[in-house]
PDB file of C-alpha atoms in Angstrom:
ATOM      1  CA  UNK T  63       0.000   0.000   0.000  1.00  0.00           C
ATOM      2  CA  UNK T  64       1.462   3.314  -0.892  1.00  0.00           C
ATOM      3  CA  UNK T  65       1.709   5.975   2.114  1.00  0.00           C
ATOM      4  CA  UNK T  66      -0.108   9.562   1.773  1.00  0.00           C
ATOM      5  CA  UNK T  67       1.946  12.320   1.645  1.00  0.00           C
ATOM      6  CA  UNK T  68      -0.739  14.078   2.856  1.00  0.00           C
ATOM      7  CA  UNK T  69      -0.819  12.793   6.788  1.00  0.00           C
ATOM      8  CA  UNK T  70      -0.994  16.519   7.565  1.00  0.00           C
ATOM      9  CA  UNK T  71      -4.509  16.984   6.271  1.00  0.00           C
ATOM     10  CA  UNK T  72      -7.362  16.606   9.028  1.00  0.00           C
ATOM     11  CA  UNK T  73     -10.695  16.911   7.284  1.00  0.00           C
ATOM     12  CA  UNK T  74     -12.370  14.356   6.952  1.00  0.00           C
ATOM     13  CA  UNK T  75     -12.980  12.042  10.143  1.00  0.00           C
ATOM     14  CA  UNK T  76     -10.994   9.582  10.152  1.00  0.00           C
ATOM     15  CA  UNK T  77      -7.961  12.299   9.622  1.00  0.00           C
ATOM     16  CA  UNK T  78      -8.231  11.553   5.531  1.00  0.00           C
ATOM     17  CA  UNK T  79      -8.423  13.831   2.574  1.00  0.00           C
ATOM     18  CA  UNK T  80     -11.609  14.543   1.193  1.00  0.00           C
ATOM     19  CA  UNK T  81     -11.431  14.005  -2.569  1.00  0.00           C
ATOM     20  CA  UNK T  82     -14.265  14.218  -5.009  1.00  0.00           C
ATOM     21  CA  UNK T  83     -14.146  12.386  -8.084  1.00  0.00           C
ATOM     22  CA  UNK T  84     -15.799  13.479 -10.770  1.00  0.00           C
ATOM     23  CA  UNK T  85     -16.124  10.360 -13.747  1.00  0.00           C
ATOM     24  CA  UNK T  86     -18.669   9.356 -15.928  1.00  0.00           C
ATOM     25  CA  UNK T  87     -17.083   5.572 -16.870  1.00  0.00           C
ATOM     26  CA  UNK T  88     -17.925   3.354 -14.315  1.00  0.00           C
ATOM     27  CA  UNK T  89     -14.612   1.196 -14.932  1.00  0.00           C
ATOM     28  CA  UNK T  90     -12.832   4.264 -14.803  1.00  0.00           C
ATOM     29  CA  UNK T  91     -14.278   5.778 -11.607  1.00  0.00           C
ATOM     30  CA  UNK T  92     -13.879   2.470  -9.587  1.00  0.00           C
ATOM     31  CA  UNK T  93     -10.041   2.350 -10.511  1.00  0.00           C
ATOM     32  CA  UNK T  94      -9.571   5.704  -9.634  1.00  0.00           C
ATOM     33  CA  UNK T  95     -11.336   5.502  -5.922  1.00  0.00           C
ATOM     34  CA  UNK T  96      -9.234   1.799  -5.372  1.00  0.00           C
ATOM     35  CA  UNK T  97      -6.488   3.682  -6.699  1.00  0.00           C
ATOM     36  CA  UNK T  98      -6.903   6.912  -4.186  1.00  0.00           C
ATOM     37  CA  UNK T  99      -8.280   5.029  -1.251  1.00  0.00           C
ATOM     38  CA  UNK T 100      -5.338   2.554  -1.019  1.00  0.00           C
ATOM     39  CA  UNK T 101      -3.257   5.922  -0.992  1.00  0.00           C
ATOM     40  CA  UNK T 102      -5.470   6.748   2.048  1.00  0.00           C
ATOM     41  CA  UNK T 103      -7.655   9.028   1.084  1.00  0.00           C
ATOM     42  CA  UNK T 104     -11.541   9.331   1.180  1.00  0.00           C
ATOM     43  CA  UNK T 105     -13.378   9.402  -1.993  1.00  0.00           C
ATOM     44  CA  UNK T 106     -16.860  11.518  -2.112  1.00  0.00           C
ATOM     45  CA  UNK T 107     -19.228  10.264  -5.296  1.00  0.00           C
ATOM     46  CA  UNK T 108     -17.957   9.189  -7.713  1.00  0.00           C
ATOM     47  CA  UNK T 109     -20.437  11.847 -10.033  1.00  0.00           C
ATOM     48  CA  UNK T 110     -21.446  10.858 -12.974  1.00  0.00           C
ATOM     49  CA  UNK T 111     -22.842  14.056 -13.880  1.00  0.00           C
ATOM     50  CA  UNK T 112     -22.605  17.525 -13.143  1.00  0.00           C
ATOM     51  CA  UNK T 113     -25.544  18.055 -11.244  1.00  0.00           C
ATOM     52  CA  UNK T 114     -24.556  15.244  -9.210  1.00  0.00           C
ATOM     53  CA  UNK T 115     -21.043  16.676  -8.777  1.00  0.00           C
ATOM     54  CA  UNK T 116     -22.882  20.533  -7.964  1.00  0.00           C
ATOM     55  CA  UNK T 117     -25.391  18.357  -4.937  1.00  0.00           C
ATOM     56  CA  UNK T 118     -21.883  17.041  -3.586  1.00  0.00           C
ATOM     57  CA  UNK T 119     -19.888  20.146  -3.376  1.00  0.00           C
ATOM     58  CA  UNK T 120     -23.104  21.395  -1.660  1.00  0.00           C
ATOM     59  CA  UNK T 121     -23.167  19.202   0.928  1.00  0.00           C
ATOM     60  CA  UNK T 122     -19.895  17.738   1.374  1.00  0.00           C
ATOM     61  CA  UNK T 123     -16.150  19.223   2.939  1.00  0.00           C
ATOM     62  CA  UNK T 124     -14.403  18.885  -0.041  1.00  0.00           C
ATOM     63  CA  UNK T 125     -10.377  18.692  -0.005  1.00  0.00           C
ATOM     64  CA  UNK T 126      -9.214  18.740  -3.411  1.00  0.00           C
ATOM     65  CA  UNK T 127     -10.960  17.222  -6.452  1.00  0.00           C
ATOM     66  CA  UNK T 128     -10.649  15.133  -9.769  1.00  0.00           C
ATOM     67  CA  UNK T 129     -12.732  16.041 -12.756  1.00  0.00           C
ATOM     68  CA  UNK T 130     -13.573  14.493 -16.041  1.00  0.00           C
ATOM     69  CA  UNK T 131     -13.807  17.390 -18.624  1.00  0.00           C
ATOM     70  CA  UNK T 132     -16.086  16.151 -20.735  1.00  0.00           C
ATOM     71  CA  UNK T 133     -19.813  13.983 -18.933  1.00  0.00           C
ATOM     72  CA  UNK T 134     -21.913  11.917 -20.746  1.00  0.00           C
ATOM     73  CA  UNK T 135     -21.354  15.083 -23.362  1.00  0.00           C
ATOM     74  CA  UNK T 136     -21.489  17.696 -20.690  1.00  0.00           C
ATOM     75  CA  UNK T 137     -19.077  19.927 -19.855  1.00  0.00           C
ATOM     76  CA  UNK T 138     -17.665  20.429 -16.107  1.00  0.00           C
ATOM     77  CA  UNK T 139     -17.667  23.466 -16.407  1.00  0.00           C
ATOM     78  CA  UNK T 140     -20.031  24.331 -14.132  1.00  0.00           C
ATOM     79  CA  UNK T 141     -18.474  22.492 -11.450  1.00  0.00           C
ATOM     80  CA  UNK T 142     -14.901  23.906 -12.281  1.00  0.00           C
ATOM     81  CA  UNK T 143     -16.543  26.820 -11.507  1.00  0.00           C
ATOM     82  CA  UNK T 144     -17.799  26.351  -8.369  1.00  0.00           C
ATOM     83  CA  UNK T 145     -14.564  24.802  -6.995  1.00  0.00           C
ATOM     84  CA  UNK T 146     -12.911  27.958  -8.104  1.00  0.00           C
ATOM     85  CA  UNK T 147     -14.915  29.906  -6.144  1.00  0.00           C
ATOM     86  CA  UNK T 148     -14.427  27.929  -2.495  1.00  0.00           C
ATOM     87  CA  UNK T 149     -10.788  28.271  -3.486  1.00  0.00           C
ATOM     88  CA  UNK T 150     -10.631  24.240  -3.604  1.00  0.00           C
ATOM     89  CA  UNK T 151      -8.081  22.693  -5.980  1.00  0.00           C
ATOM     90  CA  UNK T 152      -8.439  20.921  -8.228  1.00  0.00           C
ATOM     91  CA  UNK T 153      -7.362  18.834 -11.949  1.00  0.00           C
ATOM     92  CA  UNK T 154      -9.124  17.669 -15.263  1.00  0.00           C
ATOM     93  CA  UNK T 155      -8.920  14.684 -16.726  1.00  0.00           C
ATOM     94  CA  UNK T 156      -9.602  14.367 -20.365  1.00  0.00           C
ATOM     95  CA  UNK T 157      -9.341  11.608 -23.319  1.00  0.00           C
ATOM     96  CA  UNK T 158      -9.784  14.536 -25.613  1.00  0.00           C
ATOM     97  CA  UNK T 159      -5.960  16.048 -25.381  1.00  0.00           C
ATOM     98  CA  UNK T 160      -6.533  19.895 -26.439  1.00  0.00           C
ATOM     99  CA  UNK T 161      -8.967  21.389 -23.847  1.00  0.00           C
ATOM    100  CA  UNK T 162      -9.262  24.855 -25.587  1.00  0.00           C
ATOM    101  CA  UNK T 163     -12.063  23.634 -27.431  1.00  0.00           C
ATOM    102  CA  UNK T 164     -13.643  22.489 -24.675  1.00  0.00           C
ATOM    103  CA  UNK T 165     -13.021  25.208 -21.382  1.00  0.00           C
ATOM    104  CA  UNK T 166     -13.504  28.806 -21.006  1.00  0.00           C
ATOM    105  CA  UNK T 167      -9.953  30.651 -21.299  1.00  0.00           C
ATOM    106  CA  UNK T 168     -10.498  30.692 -16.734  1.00  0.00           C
ATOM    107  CA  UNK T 169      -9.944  27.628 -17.088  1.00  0.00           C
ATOM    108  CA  UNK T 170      -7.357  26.560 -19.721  1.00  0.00           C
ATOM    109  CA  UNK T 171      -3.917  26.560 -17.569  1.00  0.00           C
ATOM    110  CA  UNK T 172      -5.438  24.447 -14.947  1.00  0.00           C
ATOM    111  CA  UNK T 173      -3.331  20.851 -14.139  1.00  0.00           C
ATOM    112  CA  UNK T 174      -5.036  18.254 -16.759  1.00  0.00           C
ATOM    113  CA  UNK T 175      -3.631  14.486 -17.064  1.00  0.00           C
ATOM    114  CA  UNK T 176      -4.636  13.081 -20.126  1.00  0.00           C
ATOM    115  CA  UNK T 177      -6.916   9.214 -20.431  1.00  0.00           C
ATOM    116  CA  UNK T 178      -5.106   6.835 -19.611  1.00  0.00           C
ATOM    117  CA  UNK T 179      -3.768   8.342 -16.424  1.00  0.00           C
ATOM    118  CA  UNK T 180      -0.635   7.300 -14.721  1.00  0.00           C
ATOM    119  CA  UNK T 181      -1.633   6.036 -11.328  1.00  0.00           C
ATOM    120  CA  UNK T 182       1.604   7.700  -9.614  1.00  0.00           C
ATOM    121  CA  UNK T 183       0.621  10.929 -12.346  1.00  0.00           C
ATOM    122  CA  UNK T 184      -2.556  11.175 -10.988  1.00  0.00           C
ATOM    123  CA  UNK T 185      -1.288  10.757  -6.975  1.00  0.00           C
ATOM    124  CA  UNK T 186       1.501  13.135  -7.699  1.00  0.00           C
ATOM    125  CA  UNK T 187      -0.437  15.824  -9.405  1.00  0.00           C
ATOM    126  CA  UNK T 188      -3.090  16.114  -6.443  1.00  0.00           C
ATOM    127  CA  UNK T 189      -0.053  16.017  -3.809  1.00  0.00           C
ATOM    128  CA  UNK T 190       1.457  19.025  -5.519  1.00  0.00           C
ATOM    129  CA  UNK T 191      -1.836  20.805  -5.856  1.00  0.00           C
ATOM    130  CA  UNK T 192      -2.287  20.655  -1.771  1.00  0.00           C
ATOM    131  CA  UNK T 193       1.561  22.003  -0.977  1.00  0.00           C
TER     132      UNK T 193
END
């Protein structure tokens, strides 16, 4: 089992990170929140869509979160947004490489791993995100 870097970070609990995923591919989602809660940290949804992912942020503490760009052929955009504005962190994740198609300009230069993710990518980039 891999050991959080993140032992520091008290929100949730049990003394965990509170991460929301944000995933539309079933397969995909239950890799990721195997993947994250073997690192130790506690996964909220996974959303499959955005007004899911909007009810969570509503009524959840939310750490840091992971966000498939594009859902069920919605954009996220609406729940980039609303991140933005509590100041929580957070990355897209996107089959689609190029997201200036897809995103508002706001949101262009935010951290974005490309499908298929690198486990340790994906760990790493939401480590650096919380320093």
């Amino acid at each position: 089992m891999t050991q959080s870097l993140n032992n520091n970070i008290n929100t949730h609990p049990t003394g965990r990170l509170n991460v929301l995923l944000v995933e539309d591919s079933f397969a995909v989602a239950q890799s990721f929140t195997f993947l994250m809660e073997e690192y130790g940290w506690h996964i909220i949804g996974p959303a499959p869509t955005v007004e899911a992912a909007l009810e969570l942020i509503d009524k959840q503490k939310i750490d840091t979160a992971v966000l498939d760009i594009n859902l069920q052929g919605q954009v996220v955009t609406p729940v980039a947004e609303k991140l933005q504005n509590r100041q929580i962190p957070f990355i897209f994740l996107t089959g689609y490489g190029s997201t200036e198609t897809m995103l508002p300009e706001s949101l262009r230069d935010l951290p974005t791993l490309l499908k298929p993710v690198n486990e340790q990518d994906l760990l790493n980039t939401i480590d650096h995100l919380l320093k």
